[in-house]
PDB file of N, CA and C and ligand atoms in Angstrom:
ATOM      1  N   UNK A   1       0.843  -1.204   0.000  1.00 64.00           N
ATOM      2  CA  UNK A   1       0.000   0.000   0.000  1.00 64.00           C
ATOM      3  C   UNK A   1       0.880   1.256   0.000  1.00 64.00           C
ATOM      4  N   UNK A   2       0.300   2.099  -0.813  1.00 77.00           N
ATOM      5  CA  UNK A   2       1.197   3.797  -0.793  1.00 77.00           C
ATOM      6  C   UNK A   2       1.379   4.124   0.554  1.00 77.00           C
ATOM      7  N   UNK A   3       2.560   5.221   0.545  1.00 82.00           N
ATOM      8  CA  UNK A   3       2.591   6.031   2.085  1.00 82.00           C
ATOM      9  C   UNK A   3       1.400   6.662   2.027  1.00 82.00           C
ATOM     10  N   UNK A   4       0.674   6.914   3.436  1.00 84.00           N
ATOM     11  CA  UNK A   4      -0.213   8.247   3.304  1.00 84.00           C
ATOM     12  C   UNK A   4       0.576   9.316   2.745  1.00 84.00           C
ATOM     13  N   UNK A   5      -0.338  10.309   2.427  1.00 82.00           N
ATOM     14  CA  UNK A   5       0.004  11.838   1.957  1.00 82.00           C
ATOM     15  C   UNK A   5      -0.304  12.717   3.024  1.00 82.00           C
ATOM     16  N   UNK A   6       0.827  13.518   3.329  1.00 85.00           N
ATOM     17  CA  UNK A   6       0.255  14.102   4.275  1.00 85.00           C
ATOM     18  C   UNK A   6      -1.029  15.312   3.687  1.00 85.00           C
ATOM     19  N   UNK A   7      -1.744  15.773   4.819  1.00 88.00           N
ATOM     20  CA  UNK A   7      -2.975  16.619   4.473  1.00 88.00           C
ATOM     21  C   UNK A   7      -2.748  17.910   3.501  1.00 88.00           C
ATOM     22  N   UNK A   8      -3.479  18.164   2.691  1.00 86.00           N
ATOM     23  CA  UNK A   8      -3.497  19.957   2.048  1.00 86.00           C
ATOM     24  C   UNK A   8      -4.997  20.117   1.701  1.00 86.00           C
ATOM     25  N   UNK A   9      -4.646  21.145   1.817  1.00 86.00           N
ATOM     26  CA  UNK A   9      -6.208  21.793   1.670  1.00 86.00           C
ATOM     27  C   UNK A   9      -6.797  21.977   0.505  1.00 86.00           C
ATOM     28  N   UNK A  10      -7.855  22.009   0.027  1.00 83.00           N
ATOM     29  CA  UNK A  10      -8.334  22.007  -0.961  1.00 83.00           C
ATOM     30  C   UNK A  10      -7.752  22.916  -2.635  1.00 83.00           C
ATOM     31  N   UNK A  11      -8.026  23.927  -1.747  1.00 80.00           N
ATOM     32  CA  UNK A  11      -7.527  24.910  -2.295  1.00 80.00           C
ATOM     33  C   UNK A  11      -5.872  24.857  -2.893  1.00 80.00           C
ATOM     34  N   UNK A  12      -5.538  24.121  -2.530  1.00 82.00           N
ATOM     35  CA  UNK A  12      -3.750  23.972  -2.880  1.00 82.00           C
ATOM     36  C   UNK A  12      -3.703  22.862  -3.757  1.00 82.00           C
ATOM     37  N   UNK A  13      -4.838  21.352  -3.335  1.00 85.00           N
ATOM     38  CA  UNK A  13      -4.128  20.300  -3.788  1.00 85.00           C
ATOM     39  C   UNK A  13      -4.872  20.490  -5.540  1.00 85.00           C
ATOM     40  N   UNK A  14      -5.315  21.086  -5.704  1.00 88.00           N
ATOM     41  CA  UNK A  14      -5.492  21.405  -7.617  1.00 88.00           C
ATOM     42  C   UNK A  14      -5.109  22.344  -7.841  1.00 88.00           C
ATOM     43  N   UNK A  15      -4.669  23.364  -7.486  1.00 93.00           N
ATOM     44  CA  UNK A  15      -3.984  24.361  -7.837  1.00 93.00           C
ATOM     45  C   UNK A  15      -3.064  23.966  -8.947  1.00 93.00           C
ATOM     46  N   UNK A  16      -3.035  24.109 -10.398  1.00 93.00           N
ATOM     47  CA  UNK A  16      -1.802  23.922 -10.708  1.00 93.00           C
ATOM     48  C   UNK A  16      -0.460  24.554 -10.753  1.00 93.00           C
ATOM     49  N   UNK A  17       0.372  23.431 -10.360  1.00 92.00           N
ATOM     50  CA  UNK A  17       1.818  23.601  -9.939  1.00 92.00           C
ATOM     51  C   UNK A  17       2.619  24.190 -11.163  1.00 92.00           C
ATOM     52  N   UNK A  18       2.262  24.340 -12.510  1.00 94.00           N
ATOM     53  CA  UNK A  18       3.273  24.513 -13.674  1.00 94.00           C
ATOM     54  C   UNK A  18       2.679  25.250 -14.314  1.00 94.00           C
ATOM     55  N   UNK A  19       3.045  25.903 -15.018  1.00 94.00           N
ATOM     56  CA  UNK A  19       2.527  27.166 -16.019  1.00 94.00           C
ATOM     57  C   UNK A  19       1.566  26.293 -17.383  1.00 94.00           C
ATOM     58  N   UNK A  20       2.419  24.887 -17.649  1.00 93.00           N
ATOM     59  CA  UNK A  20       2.177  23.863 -18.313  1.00 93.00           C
ATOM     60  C   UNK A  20       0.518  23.665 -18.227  1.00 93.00           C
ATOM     61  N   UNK A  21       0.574  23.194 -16.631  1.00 93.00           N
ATOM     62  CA  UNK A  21      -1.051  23.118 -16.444  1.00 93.00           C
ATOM     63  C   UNK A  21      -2.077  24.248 -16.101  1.00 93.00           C
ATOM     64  N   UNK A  22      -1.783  25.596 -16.453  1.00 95.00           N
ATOM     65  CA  UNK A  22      -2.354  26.617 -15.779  1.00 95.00           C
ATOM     66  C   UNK A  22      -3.030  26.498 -17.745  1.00 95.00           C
ATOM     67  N   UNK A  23      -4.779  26.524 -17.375  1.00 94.00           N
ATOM     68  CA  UNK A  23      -5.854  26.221 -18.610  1.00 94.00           C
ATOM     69  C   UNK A  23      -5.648  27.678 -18.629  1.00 94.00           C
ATOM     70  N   UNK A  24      -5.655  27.714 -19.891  1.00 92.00           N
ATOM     71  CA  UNK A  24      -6.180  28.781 -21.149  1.00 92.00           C
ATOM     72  C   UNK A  24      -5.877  30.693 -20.433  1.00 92.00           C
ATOM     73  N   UNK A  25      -4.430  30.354 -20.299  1.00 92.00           N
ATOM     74  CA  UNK A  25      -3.961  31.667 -20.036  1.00 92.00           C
ATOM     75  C   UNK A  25      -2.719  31.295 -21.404  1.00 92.00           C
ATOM     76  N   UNK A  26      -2.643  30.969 -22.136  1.00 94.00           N
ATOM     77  CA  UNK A  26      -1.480  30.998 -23.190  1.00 94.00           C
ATOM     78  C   UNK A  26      -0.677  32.306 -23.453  1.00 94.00           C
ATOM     79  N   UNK A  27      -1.341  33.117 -23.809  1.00 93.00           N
ATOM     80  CA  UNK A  27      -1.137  34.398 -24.157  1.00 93.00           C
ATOM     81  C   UNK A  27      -0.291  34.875 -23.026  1.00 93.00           C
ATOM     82  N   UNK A  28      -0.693  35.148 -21.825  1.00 92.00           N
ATOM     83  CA  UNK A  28       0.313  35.145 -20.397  1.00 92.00           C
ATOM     84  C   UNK A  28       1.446  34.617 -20.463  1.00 92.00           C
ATOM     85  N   UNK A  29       1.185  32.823 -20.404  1.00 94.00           N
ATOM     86  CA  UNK A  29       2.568  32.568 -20.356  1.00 94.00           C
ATOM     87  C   UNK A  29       3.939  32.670 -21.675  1.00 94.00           C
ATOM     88  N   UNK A  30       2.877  32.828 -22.877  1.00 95.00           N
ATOM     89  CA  UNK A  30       4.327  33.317 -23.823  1.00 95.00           C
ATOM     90  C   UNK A  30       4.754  34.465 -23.768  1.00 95.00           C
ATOM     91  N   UNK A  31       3.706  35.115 -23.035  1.00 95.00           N
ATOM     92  CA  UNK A  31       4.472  37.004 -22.624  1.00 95.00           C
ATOM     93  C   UNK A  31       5.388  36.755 -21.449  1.00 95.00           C
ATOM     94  N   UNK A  32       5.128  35.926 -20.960  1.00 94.00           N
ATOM     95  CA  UNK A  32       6.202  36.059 -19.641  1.00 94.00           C
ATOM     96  C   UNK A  32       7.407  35.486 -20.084  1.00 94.00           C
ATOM     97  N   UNK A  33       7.379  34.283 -20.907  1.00 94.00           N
ATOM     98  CA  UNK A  33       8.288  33.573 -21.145  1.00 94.00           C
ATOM     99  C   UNK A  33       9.061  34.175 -22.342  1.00 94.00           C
ATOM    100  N   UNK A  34       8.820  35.270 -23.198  1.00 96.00           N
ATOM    101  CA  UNK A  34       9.309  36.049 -24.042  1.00 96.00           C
ATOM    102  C   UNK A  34       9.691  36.995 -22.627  1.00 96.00           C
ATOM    103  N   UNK A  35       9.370  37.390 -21.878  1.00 95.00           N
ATOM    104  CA  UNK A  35       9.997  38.843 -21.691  1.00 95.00           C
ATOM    105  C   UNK A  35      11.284  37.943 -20.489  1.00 95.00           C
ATOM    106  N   UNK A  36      11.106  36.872 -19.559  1.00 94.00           N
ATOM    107  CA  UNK A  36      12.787  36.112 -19.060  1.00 94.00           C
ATOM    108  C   UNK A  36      13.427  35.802 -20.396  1.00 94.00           C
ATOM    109  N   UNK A  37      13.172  35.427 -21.191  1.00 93.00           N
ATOM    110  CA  UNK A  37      14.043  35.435 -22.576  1.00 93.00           C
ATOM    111  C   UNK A  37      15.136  36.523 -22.889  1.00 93.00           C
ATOM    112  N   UNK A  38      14.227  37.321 -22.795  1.00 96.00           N
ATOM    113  CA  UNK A  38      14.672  38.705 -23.399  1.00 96.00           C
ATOM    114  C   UNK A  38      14.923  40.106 -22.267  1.00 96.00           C
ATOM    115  N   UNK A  39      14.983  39.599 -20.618  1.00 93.00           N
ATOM    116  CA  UNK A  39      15.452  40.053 -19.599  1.00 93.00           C
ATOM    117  C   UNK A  39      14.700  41.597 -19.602  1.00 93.00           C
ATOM    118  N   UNK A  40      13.813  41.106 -20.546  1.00 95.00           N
ATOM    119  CA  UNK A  40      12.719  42.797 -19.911  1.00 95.00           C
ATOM    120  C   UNK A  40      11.303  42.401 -19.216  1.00 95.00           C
ATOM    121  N   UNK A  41      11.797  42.202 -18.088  1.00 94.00           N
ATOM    122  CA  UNK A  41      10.591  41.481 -16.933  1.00 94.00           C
ATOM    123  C   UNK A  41       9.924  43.036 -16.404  1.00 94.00           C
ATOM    124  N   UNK A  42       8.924  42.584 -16.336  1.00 94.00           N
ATOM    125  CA  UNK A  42       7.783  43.817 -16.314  1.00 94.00           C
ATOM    126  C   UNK A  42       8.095  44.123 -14.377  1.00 94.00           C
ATOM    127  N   UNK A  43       7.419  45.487 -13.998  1.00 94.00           N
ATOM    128  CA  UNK A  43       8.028  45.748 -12.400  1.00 94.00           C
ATOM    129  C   UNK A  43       6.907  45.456 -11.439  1.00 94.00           C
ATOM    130  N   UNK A  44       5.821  45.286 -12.383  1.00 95.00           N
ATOM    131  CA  UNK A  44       4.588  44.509 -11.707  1.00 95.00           C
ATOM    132  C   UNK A  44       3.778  44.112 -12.153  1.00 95.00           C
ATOM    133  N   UNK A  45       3.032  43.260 -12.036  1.00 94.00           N
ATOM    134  CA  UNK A  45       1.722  42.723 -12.709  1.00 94.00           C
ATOM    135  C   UNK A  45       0.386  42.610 -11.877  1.00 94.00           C
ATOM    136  N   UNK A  46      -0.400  43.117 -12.885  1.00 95.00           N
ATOM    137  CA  UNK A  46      -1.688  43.400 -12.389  1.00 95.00           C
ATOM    138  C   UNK A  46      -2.657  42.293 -13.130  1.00 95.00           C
ATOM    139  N   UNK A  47      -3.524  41.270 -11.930  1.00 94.00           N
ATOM    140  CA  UNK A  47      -4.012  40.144 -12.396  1.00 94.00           C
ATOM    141  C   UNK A  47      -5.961  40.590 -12.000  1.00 94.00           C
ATOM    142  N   UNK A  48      -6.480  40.221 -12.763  1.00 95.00           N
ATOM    143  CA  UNK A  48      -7.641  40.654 -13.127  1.00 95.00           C
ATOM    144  C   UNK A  48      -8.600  39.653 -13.505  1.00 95.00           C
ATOM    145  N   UNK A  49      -9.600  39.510 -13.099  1.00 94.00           N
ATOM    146  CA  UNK A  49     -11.216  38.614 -14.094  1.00 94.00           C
ATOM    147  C   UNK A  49     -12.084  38.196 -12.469  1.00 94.00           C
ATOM    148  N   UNK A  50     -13.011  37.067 -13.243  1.00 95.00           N
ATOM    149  CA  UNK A  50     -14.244  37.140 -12.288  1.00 95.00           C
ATOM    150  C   UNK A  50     -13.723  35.801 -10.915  1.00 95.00           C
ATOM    151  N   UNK A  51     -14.290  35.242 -10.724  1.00 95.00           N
ATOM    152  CA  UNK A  51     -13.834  34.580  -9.864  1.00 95.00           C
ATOM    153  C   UNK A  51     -13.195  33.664 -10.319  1.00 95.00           C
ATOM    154  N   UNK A  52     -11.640  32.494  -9.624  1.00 91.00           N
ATOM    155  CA  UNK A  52     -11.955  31.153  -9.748  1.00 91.00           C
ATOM    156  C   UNK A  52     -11.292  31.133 -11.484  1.00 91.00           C
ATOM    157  N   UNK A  53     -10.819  32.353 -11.993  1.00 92.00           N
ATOM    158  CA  UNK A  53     -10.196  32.090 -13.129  1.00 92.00           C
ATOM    159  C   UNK A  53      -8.845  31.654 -13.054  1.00 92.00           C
ATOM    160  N   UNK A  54      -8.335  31.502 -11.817  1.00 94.00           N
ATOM    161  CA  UNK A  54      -6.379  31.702 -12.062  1.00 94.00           C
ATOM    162  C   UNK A  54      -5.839  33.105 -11.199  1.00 94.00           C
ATOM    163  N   UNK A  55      -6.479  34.032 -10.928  1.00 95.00           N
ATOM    164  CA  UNK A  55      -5.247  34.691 -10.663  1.00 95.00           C
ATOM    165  C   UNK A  55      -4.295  34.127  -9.644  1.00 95.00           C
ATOM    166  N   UNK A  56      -4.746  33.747  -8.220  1.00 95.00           N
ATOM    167  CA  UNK A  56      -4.136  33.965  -7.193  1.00 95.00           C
ATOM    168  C   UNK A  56      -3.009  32.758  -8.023  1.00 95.00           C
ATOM    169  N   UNK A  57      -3.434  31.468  -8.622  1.00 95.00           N
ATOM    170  CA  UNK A  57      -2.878  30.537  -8.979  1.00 95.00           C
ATOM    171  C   UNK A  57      -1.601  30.896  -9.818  1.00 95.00           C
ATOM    172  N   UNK A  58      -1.741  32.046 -10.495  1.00 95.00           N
ATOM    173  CA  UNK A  58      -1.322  32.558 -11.559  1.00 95.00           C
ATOM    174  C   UNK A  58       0.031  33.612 -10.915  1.00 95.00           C
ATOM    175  N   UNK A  59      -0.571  34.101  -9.776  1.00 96.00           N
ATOM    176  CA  UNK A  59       0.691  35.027  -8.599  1.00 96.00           C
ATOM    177  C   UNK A  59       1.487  33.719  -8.337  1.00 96.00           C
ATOM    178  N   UNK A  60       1.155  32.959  -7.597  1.00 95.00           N
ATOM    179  CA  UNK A  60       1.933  31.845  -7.186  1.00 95.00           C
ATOM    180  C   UNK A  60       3.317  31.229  -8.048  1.00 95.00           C
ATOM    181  N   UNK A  61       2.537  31.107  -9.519  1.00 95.00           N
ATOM    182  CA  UNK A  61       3.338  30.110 -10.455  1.00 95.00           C
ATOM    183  C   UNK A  61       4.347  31.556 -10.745  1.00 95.00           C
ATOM    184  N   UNK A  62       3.709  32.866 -10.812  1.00 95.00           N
ATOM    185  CA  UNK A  62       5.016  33.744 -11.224  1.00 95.00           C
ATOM    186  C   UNK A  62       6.062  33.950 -10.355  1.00 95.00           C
ATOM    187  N   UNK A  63       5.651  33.489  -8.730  1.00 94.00           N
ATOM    188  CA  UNK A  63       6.623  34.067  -8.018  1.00 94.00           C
ATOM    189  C   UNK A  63       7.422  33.013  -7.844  1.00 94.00           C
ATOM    190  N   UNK A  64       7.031  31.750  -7.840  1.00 94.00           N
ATOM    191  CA  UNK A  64       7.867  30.532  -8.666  1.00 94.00           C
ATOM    192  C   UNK A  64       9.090  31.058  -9.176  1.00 94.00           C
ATOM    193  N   UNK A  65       8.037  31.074 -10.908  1.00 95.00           N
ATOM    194  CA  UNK A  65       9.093  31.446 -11.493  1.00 95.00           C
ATOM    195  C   UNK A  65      10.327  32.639 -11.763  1.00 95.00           C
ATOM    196  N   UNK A  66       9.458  33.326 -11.106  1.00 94.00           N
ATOM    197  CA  UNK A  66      10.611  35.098 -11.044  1.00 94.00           C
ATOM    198  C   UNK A  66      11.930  34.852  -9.720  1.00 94.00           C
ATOM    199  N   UNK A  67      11.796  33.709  -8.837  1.00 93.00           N
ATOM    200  CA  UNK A  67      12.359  33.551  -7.326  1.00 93.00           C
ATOM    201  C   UNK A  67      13.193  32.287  -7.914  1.00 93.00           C
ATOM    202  N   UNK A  68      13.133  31.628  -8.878  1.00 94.00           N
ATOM    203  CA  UNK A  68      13.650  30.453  -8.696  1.00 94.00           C
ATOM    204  C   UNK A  68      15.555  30.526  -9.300  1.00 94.00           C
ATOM    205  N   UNK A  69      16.428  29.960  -8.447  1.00 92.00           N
ATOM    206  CA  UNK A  69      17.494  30.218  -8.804  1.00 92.00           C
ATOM    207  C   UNK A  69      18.531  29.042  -9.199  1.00 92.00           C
ATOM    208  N   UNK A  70      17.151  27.971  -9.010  1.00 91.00           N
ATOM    209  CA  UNK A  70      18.188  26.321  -9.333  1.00 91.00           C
ATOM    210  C   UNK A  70      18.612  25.715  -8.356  1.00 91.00           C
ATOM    211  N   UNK A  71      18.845  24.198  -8.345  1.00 88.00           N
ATOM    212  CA  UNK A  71      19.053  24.128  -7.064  1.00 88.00           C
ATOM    213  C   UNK A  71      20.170  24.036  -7.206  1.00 88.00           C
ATOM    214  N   UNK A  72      21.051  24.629  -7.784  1.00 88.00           N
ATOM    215  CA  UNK A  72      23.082  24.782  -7.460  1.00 88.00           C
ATOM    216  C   UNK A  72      22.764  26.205  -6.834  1.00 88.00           C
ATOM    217  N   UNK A  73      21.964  26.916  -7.127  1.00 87.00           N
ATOM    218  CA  UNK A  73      21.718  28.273  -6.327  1.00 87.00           C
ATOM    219  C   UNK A  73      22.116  29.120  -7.501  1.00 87.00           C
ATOM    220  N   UNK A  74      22.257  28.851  -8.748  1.00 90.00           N
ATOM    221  CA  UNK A  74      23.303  29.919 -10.051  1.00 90.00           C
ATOM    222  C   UNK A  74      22.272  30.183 -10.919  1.00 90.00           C
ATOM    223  N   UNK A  75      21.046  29.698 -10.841  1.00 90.00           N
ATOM    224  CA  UNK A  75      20.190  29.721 -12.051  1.00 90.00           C
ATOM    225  C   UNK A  75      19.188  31.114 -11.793  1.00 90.00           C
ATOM    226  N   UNK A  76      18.447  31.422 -12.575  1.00 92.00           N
ATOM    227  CA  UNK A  76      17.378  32.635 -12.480  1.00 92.00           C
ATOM    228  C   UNK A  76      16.024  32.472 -12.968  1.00 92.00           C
ATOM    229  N   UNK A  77      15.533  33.819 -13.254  1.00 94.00           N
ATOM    230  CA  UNK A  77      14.124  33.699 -13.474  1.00 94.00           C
ATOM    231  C   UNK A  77      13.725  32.997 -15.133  1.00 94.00           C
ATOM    232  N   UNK A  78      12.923  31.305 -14.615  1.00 94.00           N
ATOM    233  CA  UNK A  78      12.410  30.271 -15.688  1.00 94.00           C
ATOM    234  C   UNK A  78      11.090  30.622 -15.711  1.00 94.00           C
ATOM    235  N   UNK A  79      10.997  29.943 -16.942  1.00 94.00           N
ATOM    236  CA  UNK A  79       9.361  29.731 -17.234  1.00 94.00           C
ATOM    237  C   UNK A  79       9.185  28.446 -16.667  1.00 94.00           C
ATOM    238  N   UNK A  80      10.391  27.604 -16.767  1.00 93.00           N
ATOM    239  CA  UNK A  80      10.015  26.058 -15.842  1.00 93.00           C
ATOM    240  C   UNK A  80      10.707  25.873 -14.328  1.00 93.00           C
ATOM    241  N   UNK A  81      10.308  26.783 -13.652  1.00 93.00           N
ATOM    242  CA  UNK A  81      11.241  26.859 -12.349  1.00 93.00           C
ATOM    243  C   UNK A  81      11.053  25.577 -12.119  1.00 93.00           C
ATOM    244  N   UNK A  82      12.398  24.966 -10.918  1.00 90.00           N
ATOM    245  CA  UNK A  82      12.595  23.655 -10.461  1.00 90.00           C
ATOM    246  C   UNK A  82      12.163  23.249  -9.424  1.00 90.00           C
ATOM    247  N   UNK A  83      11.649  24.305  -8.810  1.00 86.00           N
ATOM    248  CA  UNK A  83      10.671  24.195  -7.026  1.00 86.00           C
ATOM    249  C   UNK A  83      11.828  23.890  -5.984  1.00 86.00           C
ATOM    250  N   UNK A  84      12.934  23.384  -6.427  1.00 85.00           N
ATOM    251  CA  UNK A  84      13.787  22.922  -5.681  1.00 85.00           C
ATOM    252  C   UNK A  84      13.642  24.269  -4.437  1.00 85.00           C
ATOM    253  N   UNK A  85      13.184  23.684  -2.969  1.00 77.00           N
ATOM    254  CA  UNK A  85      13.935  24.418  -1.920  1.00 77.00           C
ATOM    255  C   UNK A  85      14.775  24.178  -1.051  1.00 77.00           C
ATOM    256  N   UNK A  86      15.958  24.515  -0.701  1.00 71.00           N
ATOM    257  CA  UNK A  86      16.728  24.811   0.057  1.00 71.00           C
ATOM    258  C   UNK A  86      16.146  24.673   1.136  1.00 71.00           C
ATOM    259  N   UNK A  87      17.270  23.815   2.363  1.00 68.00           N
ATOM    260  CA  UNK A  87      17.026  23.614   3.381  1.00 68.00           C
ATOM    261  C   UNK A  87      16.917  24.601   3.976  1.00 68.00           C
ATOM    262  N   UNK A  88      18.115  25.580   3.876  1.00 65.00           N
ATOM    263  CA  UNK A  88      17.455  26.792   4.494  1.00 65.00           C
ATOM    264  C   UNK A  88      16.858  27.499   4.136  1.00 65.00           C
ATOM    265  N   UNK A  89      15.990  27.763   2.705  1.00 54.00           N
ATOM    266  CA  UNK A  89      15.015  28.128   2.570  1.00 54.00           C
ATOM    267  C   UNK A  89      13.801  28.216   2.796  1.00 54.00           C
ATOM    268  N   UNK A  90      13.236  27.064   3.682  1.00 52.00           N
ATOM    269  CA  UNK A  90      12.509  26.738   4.295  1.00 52.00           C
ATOM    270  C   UNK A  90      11.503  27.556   5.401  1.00 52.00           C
TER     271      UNK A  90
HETATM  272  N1  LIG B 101      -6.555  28.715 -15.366  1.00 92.27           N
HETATM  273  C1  LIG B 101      -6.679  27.666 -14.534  1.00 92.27           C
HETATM  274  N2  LIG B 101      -6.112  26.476 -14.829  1.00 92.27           N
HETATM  275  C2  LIG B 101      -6.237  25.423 -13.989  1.00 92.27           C
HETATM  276  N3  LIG B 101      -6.915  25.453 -12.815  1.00 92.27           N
HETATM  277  C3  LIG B 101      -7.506  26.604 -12.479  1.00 92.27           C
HETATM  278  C4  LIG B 101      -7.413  27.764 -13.310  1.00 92.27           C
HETATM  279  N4  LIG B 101      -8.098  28.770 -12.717  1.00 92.27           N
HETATM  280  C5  LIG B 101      -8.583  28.278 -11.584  1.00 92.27           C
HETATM  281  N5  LIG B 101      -8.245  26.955 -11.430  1.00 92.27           N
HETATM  282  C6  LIG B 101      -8.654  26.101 -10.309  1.00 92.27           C
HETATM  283  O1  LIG B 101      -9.528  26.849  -9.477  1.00 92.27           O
HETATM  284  C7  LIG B 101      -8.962  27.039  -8.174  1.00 92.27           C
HETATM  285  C8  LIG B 101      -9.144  28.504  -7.791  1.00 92.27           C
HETATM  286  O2  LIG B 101      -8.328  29.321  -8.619  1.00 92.27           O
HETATM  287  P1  LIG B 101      -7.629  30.650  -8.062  1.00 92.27           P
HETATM  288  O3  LIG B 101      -7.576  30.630  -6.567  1.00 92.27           O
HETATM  289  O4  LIG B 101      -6.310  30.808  -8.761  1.00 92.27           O
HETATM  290  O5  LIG B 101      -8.667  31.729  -8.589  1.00 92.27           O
HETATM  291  P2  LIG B 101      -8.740  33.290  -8.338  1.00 92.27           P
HETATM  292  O6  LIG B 101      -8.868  33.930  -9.704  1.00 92.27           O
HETATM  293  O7  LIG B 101      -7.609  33.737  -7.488  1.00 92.27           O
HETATM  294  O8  LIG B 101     -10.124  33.404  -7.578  1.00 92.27           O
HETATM  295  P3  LIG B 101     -10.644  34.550  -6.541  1.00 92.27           P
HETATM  296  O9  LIG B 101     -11.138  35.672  -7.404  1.00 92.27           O
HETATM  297  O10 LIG B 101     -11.752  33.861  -5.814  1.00 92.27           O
HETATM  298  O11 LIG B 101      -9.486  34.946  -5.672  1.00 92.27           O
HETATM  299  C9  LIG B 101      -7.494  26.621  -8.289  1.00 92.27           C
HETATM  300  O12 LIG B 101      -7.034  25.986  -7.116  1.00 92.27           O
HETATM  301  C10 LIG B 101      -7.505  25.635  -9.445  1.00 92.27           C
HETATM  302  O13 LIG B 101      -7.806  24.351  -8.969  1.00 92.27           O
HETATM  303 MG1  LIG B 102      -7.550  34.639  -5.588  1.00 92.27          MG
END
């Protein structure tokens, strides 16, 4: 039998984790992923619509990806960050 999992809350355990699985924001993620390309990352973003579309999901996966530095610690802002955290990051 599997290990248990430990508990998460609703709200987290579908959340998607990857830009990959974030539905029908395309347009977003090739703007984001064109502008780390091309090192003209915008100084803020303003996320917008009705309920239950993505944003908060959508803050999450950017701060992912704008924070992520690899786990040798040398890498920068991906469109496929590695989640890797640091023990003392924690
Ligand atoms: N674009 C999306 N792709 C995949 N899942 C989504 C998407 N948008 C929402 N979901 C699902 O709906 C849940 C709620 O989304 P989220 O919290 O990101 O919405 P929100 O726009 O911040 O809503 P609110 O306006 O209530 O704050 C997520 O946990 C996820 O399971
Ligand atoms: Mg929200």
């Amino acid at each position: 039998m599997d290990a248990p999992q430990p508990y998460r809350v609703l709200a987290r355990k579908y959340r998607p984790s990857t830009f990959s699985t974030l539905i029908g924001q395309d347009a977003l993620v090739r703007t984001l992923s064109n502008a780390i390309d091309r090192d003209r990352l915008a100084h803020a973003f303003l996320l917008t619509g009705v309920r239950g579309v993505g944003k908060t999901s959508t803050a999450r996966l950017l701060a992912k990806a704008l924070n992520c530095v690899g786990p040798d610690g040398a890498g920068g802002p991906t469109i496929a960050p590695c989640g890797f955290v640091s023990p003392a990051g924690r």
